Amino acid sequence: ALSGTGYSTEELTRTKGEMEAFLADESKLQQTRDFLKLVPADSDHAKTLKMLERTFGCYIMESEEAQTLRAEATKIEGQLEAARNVLTLGATIDGKFEEMSSVGLRNKVRVDADEDVRKACYEGLSKIGDFVTENGFVELVKVRNRMAKALGYLDFYDY
């Protein structure tokens, strides 16, 4: 994991908030729509501008409640990311703990010839689910769903 003051949870949350504010700027959406009127509908420029229009549209929230909930979700996401960054993953193989990334664990689950190693790596991977549910993921899902409902959607996935 990255470390140092430039990589703190607070800094990540701040910069993510700035990015979302940029994407939620209604003037950028309007400018994109204005540019769309100036280019041929079947051009590469139009294709790119339509992608920007959709992106800006996803971030513009007219509901103050939804904006507050999005900020709360961003904070929870940052806390969860910070907690996950210090989680030590690995597997106990032949009585000795071997630290591995989730990718390393997954690779061993898929290809290691030894069933005991595969099982140990699977158990190491399963700790991620328990960890995230104990460190804010459930609350994050609830906040995201409340935000989506405030915007008129069924839930966050509908949004």
PDB file of C-alpha atoms in Angstrom:
ATOM      1  CA  ALA A   1       0.000   0.000   0.000  1.00  0.00           C
ATOM      2  CA  LEU A   2       1.065   3.563  -0.602  1.00  0.00           C
ATOM      3  CA  SER A   3       2.099   5.523   2.454  1.00  0.00           C
ATOM      4  CA  GLY A   4       2.916   9.079   3.452  1.00  0.00           C
ATOM      5  CA  THR A   5       0.841  12.184   4.038  1.00  0.00           C
ATOM      6  CA  GLY A   6      -0.089  12.448   0.370  1.00  0.00           C
ATOM      7  CA  TYR A   7      -1.770   9.037   0.589  1.00  0.00           C
ATOM      8  CA  SER A   8      -3.862   9.438   3.755  1.00  0.00           C
ATOM      9  CA  THR A   9      -7.522   8.485   3.972  1.00  0.00           C
ATOM     10  CA  GLU A  10      -8.345  12.142   4.539  1.00  0.00           C
ATOM     11  CA  GLU A  11      -6.453  13.168   1.395  1.00  0.00           C
ATOM     12  CA  LEU A  12      -8.102  10.419  -0.654  1.00  0.00           C
ATOM     13  CA  THR A  13     -11.532  11.487   0.598  1.00  0.00           C
ATOM     14  CA  ARG A  14     -10.735  15.149  -0.147  1.00  0.00           C
ATOM     15  CA  THR A  15      -9.502  14.510  -3.684  1.00  0.00           C
ATOM     16  CA  LYS A  16     -12.372  12.143  -4.431  1.00  0.00           C
ATOM     17  CA  GLY A  17     -14.766  14.859  -3.282  1.00  0.00           C
ATOM     18  CA  GLU A  18     -13.051  17.362  -5.593  1.00  0.00           C
ATOM     19  CA  MET A  19     -13.311  14.960  -8.515  1.00  0.00           C
ATOM     20  CA  GLU A  20     -17.002  14.389  -7.843  1.00  0.00           C
ATOM     21  CA  ALA A  21     -17.589  18.152  -7.546  1.00  0.00           C
ATOM     22  CA  PHE A  22     -15.910  18.605 -10.951  1.00  0.00           C
ATOM     23  CA  LEU A  23     -18.100  15.897 -12.484  1.00  0.00           C
ATOM     24  CA  ALA A  24     -21.238  17.320 -10.836  1.00  0.00           C
ATOM     25  CA  ASP A  25     -20.718  20.808 -12.270  1.00  0.00           C
ATOM     26  CA  GLU A  26     -23.903  21.550 -14.215  1.00  0.00           C
ATOM     27  CA  SER A  27     -22.107  24.098 -16.398  1.00  0.00           C
ATOM     28  CA  LYS A  28     -19.840  21.339 -17.722  1.00  0.00           C
ATOM     29  CA  LEU A  29     -22.881  19.275 -18.668  1.00  0.00           C
ATOM     30  CA  GLN A  30     -24.438  22.264 -20.424  1.00  0.00           C
ATOM     31  CA  GLN A  31     -21.186  23.055 -22.230  1.00  0.00           C
ATOM     32  CA  THR A  32     -20.958  19.427 -23.371  1.00  0.00           C
ATOM     33  CA  ARG A  33     -24.508  19.608 -24.719  1.00  0.00           C
ATOM     34  CA  ASP A  34     -23.703  22.868 -26.487  1.00  0.00           C
ATOM     35  CA  PHE A  35     -20.668  21.272 -28.153  1.00  0.00           C
ATOM     36  CA  LEU A  36     -22.798  18.294 -29.202  1.00  0.00           C
ATOM     37  CA  LYS A  37     -24.964  20.663 -31.255  1.00  0.00           C
ATOM     38  CA  LEU A  38     -21.891  21.807 -33.184  1.00  0.00           C
ATOM     39  CA  VAL A  39     -20.553  18.447 -34.387  1.00  0.00           C
ATOM     40  CA  PRO A  40     -21.962  15.832 -36.771  1.00  0.00           C
ATOM     41  CA  ALA A  41     -24.009  13.291 -34.802  1.00  0.00           C
ATOM     42  CA  ASP A  42     -22.065  10.334 -36.234  1.00  0.00           C
ATOM     43  CA  SER A  43     -18.595  11.799 -35.624  1.00  0.00           C
ATOM     44  CA  ASP A  44     -15.947  10.624 -33.184  1.00  0.00           C
ATOM     45  CA  HIS A  45     -16.306  13.990 -31.435  1.00  0.00           C
ATOM     46  CA  ALA A  46     -20.005  13.330 -30.871  1.00  0.00           C
ATOM     47  CA  LYS A  47     -19.240   9.874 -29.519  1.00  0.00           C
ATOM     48  CA  THR A  48     -16.765  11.324 -27.005  1.00  0.00           C
ATOM     49  CA  LEU A  49     -19.090  14.171 -26.064  1.00  0.00           C
ATOM     50  CA  LYS A  50     -21.955  11.718 -25.478  1.00  0.00           C
ATOM     51  CA  MET A  51     -19.727   9.780 -23.083  1.00  0.00           C
ATOM     52  CA  LEU A  52     -18.949  12.997 -21.230  1.00  0.00           C
ATOM     53  CA  GLU A  53     -22.639  13.919 -21.178  1.00  0.00           C
ATOM     54  CA  ARG A  54     -23.528  10.591 -19.608  1.00  0.00           C
ATOM     55  CA  THR A  55     -20.693  10.854 -17.076  1.00  0.00           C
ATOM     56  CA  PHE A  56     -21.619  14.375 -15.991  1.00  0.00           C
ATOM     57  CA  GLY A  57     -25.276  13.328 -15.825  1.00  0.00           C
ATOM     58  CA  CYS A  58     -24.467  10.537 -13.387  1.00  0.00           C
ATOM     59  CA  TYR A  59     -22.846  12.938 -10.940  1.00  0.00           C
ATOM     60  CA  ILE A  60     -25.343  15.778 -10.983  1.00  0.00           C
ATOM     61  CA  MET A  61     -27.645  15.341  -8.015  1.00  0.00           C
ATOM     62  CA  GLU A  62     -30.487  17.782  -7.670  1.00  0.00           C
ATOM     63  CA  SER A  63     -31.462  16.416  -4.261  1.00  0.00           C
ATOM     64  CA  GLU A  64     -29.642  18.007  -1.315  1.00  0.00           C
ATOM     65  CA  GLU A  65     -30.355  14.865   0.709  1.00  0.00           C
ATOM     66  CA  ALA A  66     -28.683  12.745  -1.988  1.00  0.00           C
ATOM     67  CA  GLN A  67     -25.656  15.060  -2.031  1.00  0.00           C
ATOM     68  CA  THR A  68     -25.309  14.718   1.755  1.00  0.00           C
ATOM     69  CA  LEU A  69     -25.642  10.936   1.526  1.00  0.00           C
ATOM     70  CA  ARG A  70     -23.041  10.803  -1.289  1.00  0.00           C
ATOM     71  CA  ALA A  71     -20.599  12.716   0.915  1.00  0.00           C
ATOM     72  CA  GLU A  72     -21.320  10.286   3.759  1.00  0.00           C
ATOM     73  CA  ALA A  73     -20.766   7.315   1.428  1.00  0.00           C
ATOM     74  CA  THR A  74     -17.454   8.796   0.255  1.00  0.00           C
ATOM     75  CA  LYS A  75     -16.312   9.113   3.860  1.00  0.00           C
ATOM     76  CA  ILE A  76     -17.265   5.495   4.627  1.00  0.00           C
ATOM     77  CA  GLU A  77     -15.513   4.348   1.424  1.00  0.00           C
ATOM     78  CA  GLY A  78     -12.336   6.128   2.526  1.00  0.00           C
ATOM     79  CA  GLN A  79     -12.452   4.565   5.986  1.00  0.00           C
ATOM     80  CA  LEU A  80     -13.009   1.118   4.499  1.00  0.00           C
ATOM     81  CA  GLU A  81     -10.159   1.609   2.018  1.00  0.00           C
ATOM     82  CA  ALA A  82      -7.836   2.716   4.830  1.00  0.00           C
ATOM     83  CA  ALA A  83      -8.752  -0.299   6.930  1.00  0.00           C
ATOM     84  CA  ARG A  84      -8.333  -2.652   3.962  1.00  0.00           C
ATOM     85  CA  ASN A  85      -4.900  -1.175   3.202  1.00  0.00           C
ATOM     86  CA  VAL A  86      -3.557  -2.419   6.538  1.00  0.00           C
ATOM     87  CA  LEU A  87      -5.195  -5.852   6.383  1.00  0.00           C
ATOM     88  CA  THR A  88      -2.564  -8.579   6.209  1.00  0.00           C
ATOM     89  CA  LEU A  89      -3.597 -11.358   3.868  1.00  0.00           C
ATOM     90  CA  GLY A  90      -2.039 -14.735   3.452  1.00  0.00           C
ATOM     91  CA  ALA A  91      -2.346 -18.413   4.218  1.00  0.00           C
ATOM     92  CA  THR A  92      -0.935 -20.868   6.708  1.00  0.00           C
ATOM     93  CA  ILE A  93       0.925 -23.441   4.654  1.00  0.00           C
ATOM     94  CA  ASP A  94       2.806 -26.312   6.325  1.00  0.00           C
ATOM     95  CA  GLY A  95       2.240 -24.647   9.701  1.00  0.00           C
ATOM     96  CA  LYS A  96       3.803 -21.334   8.633  1.00  0.00           C
ATOM     97  CA  PHE A  97       1.923 -18.136   7.722  1.00  0.00           C
ATOM     98  CA  GLU A  98       2.864 -16.833   4.279  1.00  0.00           C
ATOM     99  CA  GLU A  99       1.799 -13.281   3.490  1.00  0.00           C
ATOM    100  CA  MET A 100       0.226 -12.961   0.025  1.00  0.00           C
ATOM    101  CA  SER A 101      -1.917 -10.479  -1.841  1.00  0.00           C
ATOM    102  CA  SER A 102      -5.465 -11.348  -2.839  1.00  0.00           C
ATOM    103  CA  VAL A 103      -4.136 -11.950  -6.361  1.00  0.00           C
ATOM    104  CA  GLY A 104      -1.463 -14.327  -5.044  1.00  0.00           C
ATOM    105  CA  LEU A 105      -4.035 -16.197  -2.977  1.00  0.00           C
ATOM    106  CA  ARG A 106      -6.413 -16.465  -5.944  1.00  0.00           C
ATOM    107  CA  ASN A 107      -3.646 -17.761  -8.198  1.00  0.00           C
ATOM    108  CA  LYS A 108      -2.731 -20.502  -5.735  1.00  0.00           C
ATOM    109  CA  VAL A 109      -6.396 -21.458  -5.318  1.00  0.00           C
ATOM    110  CA  ARG A 110      -6.606 -21.914  -9.084  1.00  0.00           C
ATOM    111  CA  VAL A 111      -3.354 -23.659  -9.923  1.00  0.00           C
ATOM    112  CA  ASP A 112      -1.559 -25.155  -6.909  1.00  0.00           C
ATOM    113  CA  ALA A 113      -1.369 -28.940  -7.154  1.00  0.00           C
ATOM    114  CA  ASP A 114      -1.670 -29.393  -3.368  1.00  0.00           C
ATOM    115  CA  GLU A 115      -5.281 -29.429  -2.170  1.00  0.00           C
ATOM    116  CA  ASP A 116      -4.243 -28.324   1.347  1.00  0.00           C
ATOM    117  CA  VAL A 117      -2.528 -25.247  -0.114  1.00  0.00           C
ATOM    118  CA  ARG A 118      -5.578 -24.433  -2.220  1.00  0.00           C
ATOM    119  CA  LYS A 119      -7.805 -24.768   0.843  1.00  0.00           C
ATOM    120  CA  ALA A 120      -5.530 -22.584   2.988  1.00  0.00           C
ATOM    121  CA  CYS A 121      -5.463 -19.901   0.287  1.00  0.00           C
ATOM    122  CA  TYR A 122      -9.233 -20.053  -0.108  1.00  0.00           C
ATOM    123  CA  GLU A 123      -9.609 -19.557   3.647  1.00  0.00           C
ATOM    124  CA  GLY A 124      -7.202 -16.619   3.447  1.00  0.00           C
ATOM    125  CA  LEU A 125      -9.323 -15.040   0.716  1.00  0.00           C
ATOM    126  CA  SER A 126     -12.520 -15.597   2.672  1.00  0.00           C
ATOM    127  CA  LYS A 127     -11.204 -13.316   5.415  1.00  0.00           C
ATOM    128  CA  ILE A 128     -11.667 -10.327   3.096  1.00  0.00           C
ATOM    129  CA  GLY A 129     -15.450 -10.730   3.141  1.00  0.00           C
ATOM    130  CA  ASP A 130     -15.607 -10.974   6.915  1.00  0.00           C
ATOM    131  CA  PHE A 131     -13.258  -8.012   7.225  1.00  0.00           C
ATOM    132  CA  VAL A 132     -15.197  -5.659   4.977  1.00  0.00           C
ATOM    133  CA  THR A 133     -18.554  -6.533   6.549  1.00  0.00           C
ATOM    134  CA  GLU A 134     -17.073  -5.759   9.970  1.00  0.00           C
ATOM    135  CA  ASN A 135     -15.495  -2.487   8.769  1.00  0.00           C
ATOM    136  CA  GLY A 136     -18.288  -0.459   7.231  1.00  0.00           C
ATOM    137  CA  PHE A 137     -19.347  -2.175   4.006  1.00  0.00           C
ATOM    138  CA  VAL A 138     -22.867  -2.921   5.254  1.00  0.00           C
ATOM    139  CA  GLU A 139     -23.323   0.723   6.289  1.00  0.00           C
ATOM    140  CA  LEU A 140     -21.913   1.823   2.922  1.00  0.00           C
ATOM    141  CA  VAL A 141     -24.512  -0.249   1.064  1.00  0.00           C
ATOM    142  CA  LYS A 142     -27.292   1.237   3.203  1.00  0.00           C
ATOM    143  CA  VAL A 143     -26.122   4.819   2.596  1.00  0.00           C
ATOM    144  CA  ARG A 144     -25.714   4.224  -1.156  1.00  0.00           C
ATOM    145  CA  ASN A 145     -29.221   2.760  -1.369  1.00  0.00           C
ATOM    146  CA  ARG A 146     -30.698   5.712   0.576  1.00  0.00           C
ATOM    147  CA  MET A 147     -28.900   8.088  -1.813  1.00  0.00           C
ATOM    148  CA  ALA A 148     -30.288   6.292  -4.862  1.00  0.00           C
ATOM    149  CA  LYS A 149     -33.809   6.305  -3.416  1.00  0.00           C
ATOM    150  CA  ALA A 150     -33.502  10.051  -2.751  1.00  0.00           C
ATOM    151  CA  LEU A 151     -32.844  10.388  -6.492  1.00  0.00           C
ATOM    152  CA  GLY A 152     -35.865   8.272  -7.440  1.00  0.00           C
ATOM    153  CA  TYR A 153     -34.120   4.955  -8.102  1.00  0.00           C
ATOM    154  CA  LEU A 154     -34.986   1.593  -6.549  1.00  0.00           C
ATOM    155  CA  ASP A 155     -31.495   1.138  -5.130  1.00  0.00           C
ATOM    156  CA  PHE A 156     -27.840   1.915  -5.845  1.00  0.00           C
ATOM    157  CA  TYR A 157     -27.607  -0.666  -8.627  1.00  0.00           C
ATOM    158  CA  ASP A 158     -30.650   0.829 -10.325  1.00  0.00           C
ATOM    159  CA  TYR A 159     -28.872   4.215 -10.107  1.00  0.00           C
TER     160      TYR A 159
END
